Amino acid sequence: MYRHRIKPYGSILFDEPGPLQEKLQRTVERGFKAIKLGWRPFGRRDSKTDELLVRTARDTVGPDIEIMVDAGGSEQFWPHGYKWALETAKMLASYGIVWFEEALPPDDIEGFIELRRHAPLPIATGEVLTRRQSFWPFLQRHAVDIVQPDCTKCGGITEAHRIAWMAYEHNILYVPHAGTRRWVWRRTCT
């Protein structure tokens, strides 16, 4: 099934609570019903800061706006592993976060498999993987709930299209990363 309508999301960076509130308010005023927050300072200080940022976001936008969180685990010298990711996933789920993206380094397939198995919310990754062959183990082993190729890194639109078909065949949600995120291809039950 193909979708005729999709829900685009605004993508903004985390910030200190005050500036974060302002960014979120502007994003909601632009009409976005979903917002992805990413990177610093989230995941770079301590768990109390992470929760403060997520609570600030939820309190600012309310319960009707979807929030996704991108930890930025593809960043060079990512300091966290599975246990941090699992504890953070539990915290995020308590705030109704839609998915947890890049919680681990991109080559930690075993960590993603365990995280997906135990996390109380969907797990996403794939923005730095290149070529469809890199995605195959993640899809075949159901290491993630959502695969997110970036057309600028995975080999272009044609290669992203092939990855989308592979995700579809494995019943894994496909949400493109970066400039292509406005279109979503998803297997749905009718």
PDB file of C-alpha atoms in Angstrom:
ATOM      1  CA  MET A   1       0.000   0.000   0.000  1.00  0.00           C
ATOM      2  CA  TYR A   2       1.217   3.471  -0.822  1.00  0.00           C
ATOM      3  CA  ARG A   3       0.349   6.485   1.236  1.00  0.00           C
ATOM      4  CA  HIS A   4      -1.241   9.513  -0.350  1.00  0.00           C
ATOM      5  CA  ARG A   5      -0.617  11.664   2.713  1.00  0.00           C
ATOM      6  CA  ILE A   6       2.247  11.769   5.170  1.00  0.00           C
ATOM      7  CA  LYS A   7       3.064  13.679   8.320  1.00  0.00           C
ATOM      8  CA  PRO A   8       6.285  15.710   7.934  1.00  0.00           C
ATOM      9  CA  TYR A   9       8.280  16.442  11.035  1.00  0.00           C
ATOM     10  CA  GLY A  10      10.371  19.414  12.056  1.00  0.00           C
ATOM     11  CA  SER A  11      13.968  18.584  12.907  1.00  0.00           C
ATOM     12  CA  ILE A  12      15.750  20.760  15.449  1.00  0.00           C
ATOM     13  CA  LEU A  13      18.779  20.469  17.694  1.00  0.00           C
ATOM     14  CA  PHE A  14      18.580  20.173  21.444  1.00  0.00           C
ATOM     15  CA  ASP A  15      19.631  23.254  23.400  1.00  0.00           C
ATOM     16  CA  GLU A  16      19.538  24.511  26.953  1.00  0.00           C
ATOM     17  CA  PRO A  17      15.964  24.538  28.337  1.00  0.00           C
ATOM     18  CA  GLY A  18      15.153  28.215  27.657  1.00  0.00           C
ATOM     19  CA  PRO A  19      16.324  28.347  24.033  1.00  0.00           C
ATOM     20  CA  LEU A  20      14.896  24.849  23.481  1.00  0.00           C
ATOM     21  CA  GLN A  21      11.436  26.042  24.521  1.00  0.00           C
ATOM     22  CA  GLU A  22      11.655  28.941  22.065  1.00  0.00           C
ATOM     23  CA  LYS A  23      12.737  26.653  19.190  1.00  0.00           C
ATOM     24  CA  LEU A  24       9.940  24.212  19.968  1.00  0.00           C
ATOM     25  CA  GLN A  25       7.301  26.944  20.142  1.00  0.00           C
ATOM     26  CA  ARG A  26       8.415  28.316  16.753  1.00  0.00           C
ATOM     27  CA  THR A  27       8.333  24.827  15.243  1.00  0.00           C
ATOM     28  CA  VAL A  28       4.801  24.183  16.512  1.00  0.00           C
ATOM     29  CA  GLU A  29       3.704  27.630  15.283  1.00  0.00           C
ATOM     30  CA  ARG A  30       4.868  26.586  11.796  1.00  0.00           C
ATOM     31  CA  GLY A  31       2.279  23.812  11.961  1.00  0.00           C
ATOM     32  CA  PHE A  32       4.397  20.748  12.664  1.00  0.00           C
ATOM     33  CA  LYS A  33       2.597  17.956  14.508  1.00  0.00           C
ATOM     34  CA  ALA A  34       5.826  15.974  14.947  1.00  0.00           C
ATOM     35  CA  ILE A  35       9.319  17.128  15.928  1.00  0.00           C
ATOM     36  CA  LYS A  36      12.644  15.330  16.008  1.00  0.00           C
ATOM     37  CA  LEU A  37      15.190  16.588  18.518  1.00  0.00           C
ATOM     38  CA  GLY A  38      18.810  15.669  18.241  1.00  0.00           C
ATOM     39  CA  TRP A  39      22.308  15.773  19.489  1.00  0.00           C
ATOM     40  CA  ARG A  40      24.050  18.020  21.967  1.00  0.00           C
ATOM     41  CA  PRO A  41      23.693  18.535  24.827  1.00  0.00           C
ATOM     42  CA  PHE A  42      21.562  15.358  24.947  1.00  0.00           C
ATOM     43  CA  GLY A  43      23.722  12.339  25.731  1.00  0.00           C
ATOM     44  CA  ARG A  44      26.803  14.457  26.414  1.00  0.00           C
ATOM     45  CA  ARG A  45      26.472  15.369  30.097  1.00  0.00           C
ATOM     46  CA  ASP A  46      24.418  13.128  32.370  1.00  0.00           C
ATOM     47  CA  SER A  47      21.048  11.410  32.600  1.00  0.00           C
ATOM     48  CA  LYS A  48      19.527  14.252  34.641  1.00  0.00           C
ATOM     49  CA  THR A  49      20.276  16.722  31.853  1.00  0.00           C
ATOM     50  CA  ASP A  50      18.858  14.326  29.262  1.00  0.00           C
ATOM     51  CA  GLU A  51      15.626  13.961  31.204  1.00  0.00           C
ATOM     52  CA  LEU A  52      15.387  17.712  31.815  1.00  0.00           C
ATOM     53  CA  LEU A  53      15.623  18.341  28.071  1.00  0.00           C
ATOM     54  CA  VAL A  54      13.005  15.721  27.215  1.00  0.00           C
ATOM     55  CA  ARG A  55      10.662  16.923  29.970  1.00  0.00           C
ATOM     56  CA  THR A  56      11.117  20.517  28.743  1.00  0.00           C
ATOM     57  CA  ALA A  57      10.219  19.417  25.223  1.00  0.00           C
ATOM     58  CA  ARG A  58       7.137  17.466  26.299  1.00  0.00           C
ATOM     59  CA  ASP A  59       5.926  20.242  28.617  1.00  0.00           C
ATOM     60  CA  THR A  60       6.434  22.841  25.882  1.00  0.00           C
ATOM     61  CA  VAL A  61       4.656  21.082  23.016  1.00  0.00           C
ATOM     62  CA  GLY A  62       2.073  19.148  25.025  1.00  0.00           C
ATOM     63  CA  PRO A  63       0.773  15.605  24.582  1.00  0.00           C
ATOM     64  CA  ASP A  64      -0.577  15.981  21.025  1.00  0.00           C
ATOM     65  CA  ILE A  65       2.744  16.674  19.281  1.00  0.00           C
ATOM     66  CA  GLU A  66       4.871  13.637  18.449  1.00  0.00           C
ATOM     67  CA  ILE A  67       8.498  13.830  19.574  1.00  0.00           C
ATOM     68  CA  MET A  68      11.362  11.714  18.306  1.00  0.00           C
ATOM     69  CA  VAL A  69      14.878  11.760  19.781  1.00  0.00           C
ATOM     70  CA  ASP A  70      18.155  11.355  17.877  1.00  0.00           C
ATOM     71  CA  ALA A  71      21.008  10.763  20.321  1.00  0.00           C
ATOM     72  CA  GLY A  72      23.694  11.128  17.660  1.00  0.00           C
ATOM     73  CA  GLY A  73      25.428   7.808  18.273  1.00  0.00           C
ATOM     74  CA  SER A  74      27.061   8.029  14.867  1.00  0.00           C
ATOM     75  CA  GLU A  75      29.205  10.881  16.176  1.00  0.00           C
ATOM     76  CA  GLN A  76      32.914  10.151  16.336  1.00  0.00           C
ATOM     77  CA  PHE A  77      33.953   9.019  19.842  1.00  0.00           C
ATOM     78  CA  TRP A  78      30.367   8.255  20.963  1.00  0.00           C
ATOM     79  CA  PRO A  79      30.739   7.651  24.726  1.00  0.00           C
ATOM     80  CA  HIS A  80      27.759   5.354  25.395  1.00  0.00           C
ATOM     81  CA  GLY A  81      26.909   1.704  25.045  1.00  0.00           C
ATOM     82  CA  TYR A  82      23.974  -0.640  25.436  1.00  0.00           C
ATOM     83  CA  LYS A  83      23.202  -0.013  29.124  1.00  0.00           C
ATOM     84  CA  TRP A  84      23.029   3.759  28.650  1.00  0.00           C
ATOM     85  CA  ALA A  85      20.852   3.278  25.581  1.00  0.00           C
ATOM     86  CA  LEU A  86      18.449   0.938  27.391  1.00  0.00           C
ATOM     87  CA  GLU A  87      18.081   3.187  30.446  1.00  0.00           C
ATOM     88  CA  THR A  88      17.618   6.215  28.206  1.00  0.00           C
ATOM     89  CA  ALA A  89      15.019   4.351  26.136  1.00  0.00           C
ATOM     90  CA  LYS A  90      13.031   3.653  29.295  1.00  0.00           C
ATOM     91  CA  MET A  91      13.149   7.325  30.264  1.00  0.00           C
ATOM     92  CA  LEU A  92      12.114   8.413  26.758  1.00  0.00           C
ATOM     93  CA  ALA A  93       9.184   5.998  26.718  1.00  0.00           C
ATOM     94  CA  SER A  94       7.885   7.521  29.941  1.00  0.00           C
ATOM     95  CA  TYR A  95       7.538  10.830  28.053  1.00  0.00           C
ATOM     96  CA  GLY A  96       5.745   9.283  25.084  1.00  0.00           C
ATOM     97  CA  ILE A  97       8.662   9.623  22.679  1.00  0.00           C
ATOM     98  CA  VAL A  98       7.816   8.052  19.299  1.00  0.00           C
ATOM     99  CA  TRP A  99      11.256   6.604  18.487  1.00  0.00           C
ATOM    100  CA  PHE A 100      14.864   6.597  19.712  1.00  0.00           C
ATOM    101  CA  GLU A 101      17.363   7.146  16.914  1.00  0.00           C
ATOM    102  CA  GLU A 102      21.129   6.531  16.763  1.00  0.00           C
ATOM    103  CA  ALA A 103      21.338   5.353  20.381  1.00  0.00           C
ATOM    104  CA  LEU A 104      24.466   3.323  19.618  1.00  0.00           C
ATOM    105  CA  PRO A 105      27.397   3.508  17.197  1.00  0.00           C
ATOM    106  CA  PRO A 106      26.215   2.611  13.687  1.00  0.00           C
ATOM    107  CA  ASP A 107      28.256  -0.610  13.455  1.00  0.00           C
ATOM    108  CA  ASP A 108      26.994  -2.090  16.748  1.00  0.00           C
ATOM    109  CA  ILE A 109      24.453  -4.446  15.204  1.00  0.00           C
ATOM    110  CA  GLU A 110      24.469  -6.781  18.223  1.00  0.00           C
ATOM    111  CA  GLY A 111      23.758  -3.818  20.501  1.00  0.00           C
ATOM    112  CA  PHE A 112      20.881  -2.703  18.272  1.00  0.00           C
ATOM    113  CA  ILE A 113      19.416  -6.209  18.289  1.00  0.00           C
ATOM    114  CA  GLU A 114      19.437  -6.295  22.095  1.00  0.00           C
ATOM    115  CA  LEU A 115      18.188  -2.731  22.405  1.00  0.00           C
ATOM    116  CA  ARG A 116      15.285  -3.376  20.045  1.00  0.00           C
ATOM    117  CA  ARG A 117      14.444  -6.532  21.975  1.00  0.00           C
ATOM    118  CA  HIS A 118      14.332  -4.782  25.370  1.00  0.00           C
ATOM    119  CA  ALA A 119      13.515  -1.120  24.711  1.00  0.00           C
ATOM    120  CA  PRO A 120       9.931   0.008  25.393  1.00  0.00           C
ATOM    121  CA  LEU A 121       9.836   2.211  22.263  1.00  0.00           C
ATOM    122  CA  PRO A 122      10.839   1.822  18.600  1.00  0.00           C
ATOM    123  CA  ILE A 123      14.557   1.957  17.745  1.00  0.00           C
ATOM    124  CA  ALA A 124      15.846   3.676  14.593  1.00  0.00           C
ATOM    125  CA  THR A 125      19.182   3.890  12.794  1.00  0.00           C
ATOM    126  CA  GLY A 126      20.825   3.990   9.398  1.00  0.00           C
ATOM    127  CA  GLU A 127      21.664   7.580   8.547  1.00  0.00           C
ATOM    128  CA  VAL A 128      25.390   6.913   8.048  1.00  0.00           C
ATOM    129  CA  LEU A 129      25.178   3.469   6.464  1.00  0.00           C
ATOM    130  CA  THR A 130      26.233   3.303   2.831  1.00  0.00           C
ATOM    131  CA  ARG A 131      24.823   1.106   0.048  1.00  0.00           C
ATOM    132  CA  ARG A 132      21.970  -1.338   0.490  1.00  0.00           C
ATOM    133  CA  GLN A 133      24.389  -4.104   1.456  1.00  0.00           C
ATOM    134  CA  SER A 134      25.105  -2.272   4.724  1.00  0.00           C
ATOM    135  CA  PHE A 135      21.394  -2.270   5.552  1.00  0.00           C
ATOM    136  CA  TRP A 136      20.834  -5.931   4.787  1.00  0.00           C
ATOM    137  CA  PRO A 137      22.082  -7.342   8.154  1.00  0.00           C
ATOM    138  CA  PHE A 138      20.012  -4.794  10.099  1.00  0.00           C
ATOM    139  CA  LEU A 139      16.894  -5.730   8.152  1.00  0.00           C
ATOM    140  CA  GLN A 140      17.488  -9.469   7.987  1.00  0.00           C
ATOM    141  CA  ARG A 141      18.195  -9.697  11.714  1.00  0.00           C
ATOM    142  CA  HIS A 142      15.429  -7.232  12.683  1.00  0.00           C
ATOM    143  CA  ALA A 143      17.954  -5.088  14.526  1.00  0.00           C
ATOM    144  CA  VAL A 144      15.750  -1.997  14.295  1.00  0.00           C
ATOM    145  CA  ASP A 145      12.108  -0.990  14.096  1.00  0.00           C
ATOM    146  CA  ILE A 146      12.831   1.912  11.732  1.00  0.00           C
ATOM    147  CA  VAL A 147      15.514   2.137   9.064  1.00  0.00           C
ATOM    148  CA  GLN A 148      16.655   5.617   8.021  1.00  0.00           C
ATOM    149  CA  PRO A 149      18.923   5.796   4.988  1.00  0.00           C
ATOM    150  CA  ASP A 150      20.213   9.189   3.951  1.00  0.00           C
ATOM    151  CA  CYS A 151      20.167   9.621   0.159  1.00  0.00           C
ATOM    152  CA  THR A 152      23.369  11.649   0.308  1.00  0.00           C
ATOM    153  CA  LYS A 153      25.227   8.751   1.951  1.00  0.00           C
ATOM    154  CA  CYS A 154      23.516   5.524   0.890  1.00  0.00           C
ATOM    155  CA  GLY A 155      24.060   5.902  -2.853  1.00  0.00           C
ATOM    156  CA  GLY A 156      21.311   8.237  -3.978  1.00  0.00           C
ATOM    157  CA  ILE A 157      17.567   8.073  -4.483  1.00  0.00           C
ATOM    158  CA  THR A 158      17.644   4.829  -6.459  1.00  0.00           C
ATOM    159  CA  GLU A 159      19.618   3.045  -3.757  1.00  0.00           C
ATOM    160  CA  ALA A 160      17.309   4.497  -1.073  1.00  0.00           C
ATOM    161  CA  HIS A 161      14.371   3.156  -3.084  1.00  0.00           C
ATOM    162  CA  ARG A 162      15.945  -0.315  -3.072  1.00  0.00           C
ATOM    163  CA  ILE A 163      16.493  -0.091   0.682  1.00  0.00           C
ATOM    164  CA  ALA A 164      12.863   0.935   1.105  1.00  0.00           C
ATOM    165  CA  TRP A 165      11.745  -2.213  -0.727  1.00  0.00           C
ATOM    166  CA  MET A 166      14.013  -4.353   1.453  1.00  0.00           C
ATOM    167  CA  ALA A 167      12.550  -2.736   4.570  1.00  0.00           C
ATOM    168  CA  TYR A 168       9.041  -3.320   3.249  1.00  0.00           C
ATOM    169  CA  GLU A 169       9.813  -6.982   2.661  1.00  0.00           C
ATOM    170  CA  HIS A 170      10.962  -7.301   6.287  1.00  0.00           C
ATOM    171  CA  ASN A 171       8.027  -5.298   7.682  1.00  0.00           C
ATOM    172  CA  ILE A 172      10.349  -2.608   9.004  1.00  0.00           C
ATOM    173  CA  LEU A 173       9.320   1.037   8.881  1.00  0.00           C
ATOM    174  CA  TYR A 174      11.251   3.172   6.413  1.00  0.00           C
ATOM    175  CA  VAL A 175      11.738   6.844   7.319  1.00  0.00           C
ATOM    176  CA  PRO A 176      14.368   8.537   5.132  1.00  0.00           C
ATOM    177  CA  HIS A 177      16.896  10.757   6.846  1.00  0.00           C
ATOM    178  CA  ALA A 178      17.866  14.334   5.966  1.00  0.00           C
ATOM    179  CA  GLY A 179      16.365  16.172   2.989  1.00  0.00           C
ATOM    180  CA  THR A 180      14.236  13.216   1.940  1.00  0.00           C
ATOM    181  CA  ARG A 181      12.429  12.850   5.239  1.00  0.00           C
ATOM    182  CA  ARG A 182       9.256  14.390   3.874  1.00  0.00           C
ATOM    183  CA  TRP A 183       8.253  11.148   2.171  1.00  0.00           C
ATOM    184  CA  VAL A 184       7.648   7.949   4.024  1.00  0.00           C
ATOM    185  CA  TRP A 185       7.037   4.521   2.654  1.00  0.00           C
ATOM    186  CA  ARG A 186       5.546   2.098   5.082  1.00  0.00           C
ATOM    187  CA  ARG A 187       3.906  -1.267   5.098  1.00  0.00           C
ATOM    188  CA  THR A 188       0.445  -0.969   6.589  1.00  0.00           C
ATOM    189  CA  CYS A 189      -2.274  -3.423   7.404  1.00  0.00           C
ATOM    190  CA  THR A 190      -5.729  -2.708   6.064  1.00  0.00           C
TER     191      THR A 190
END
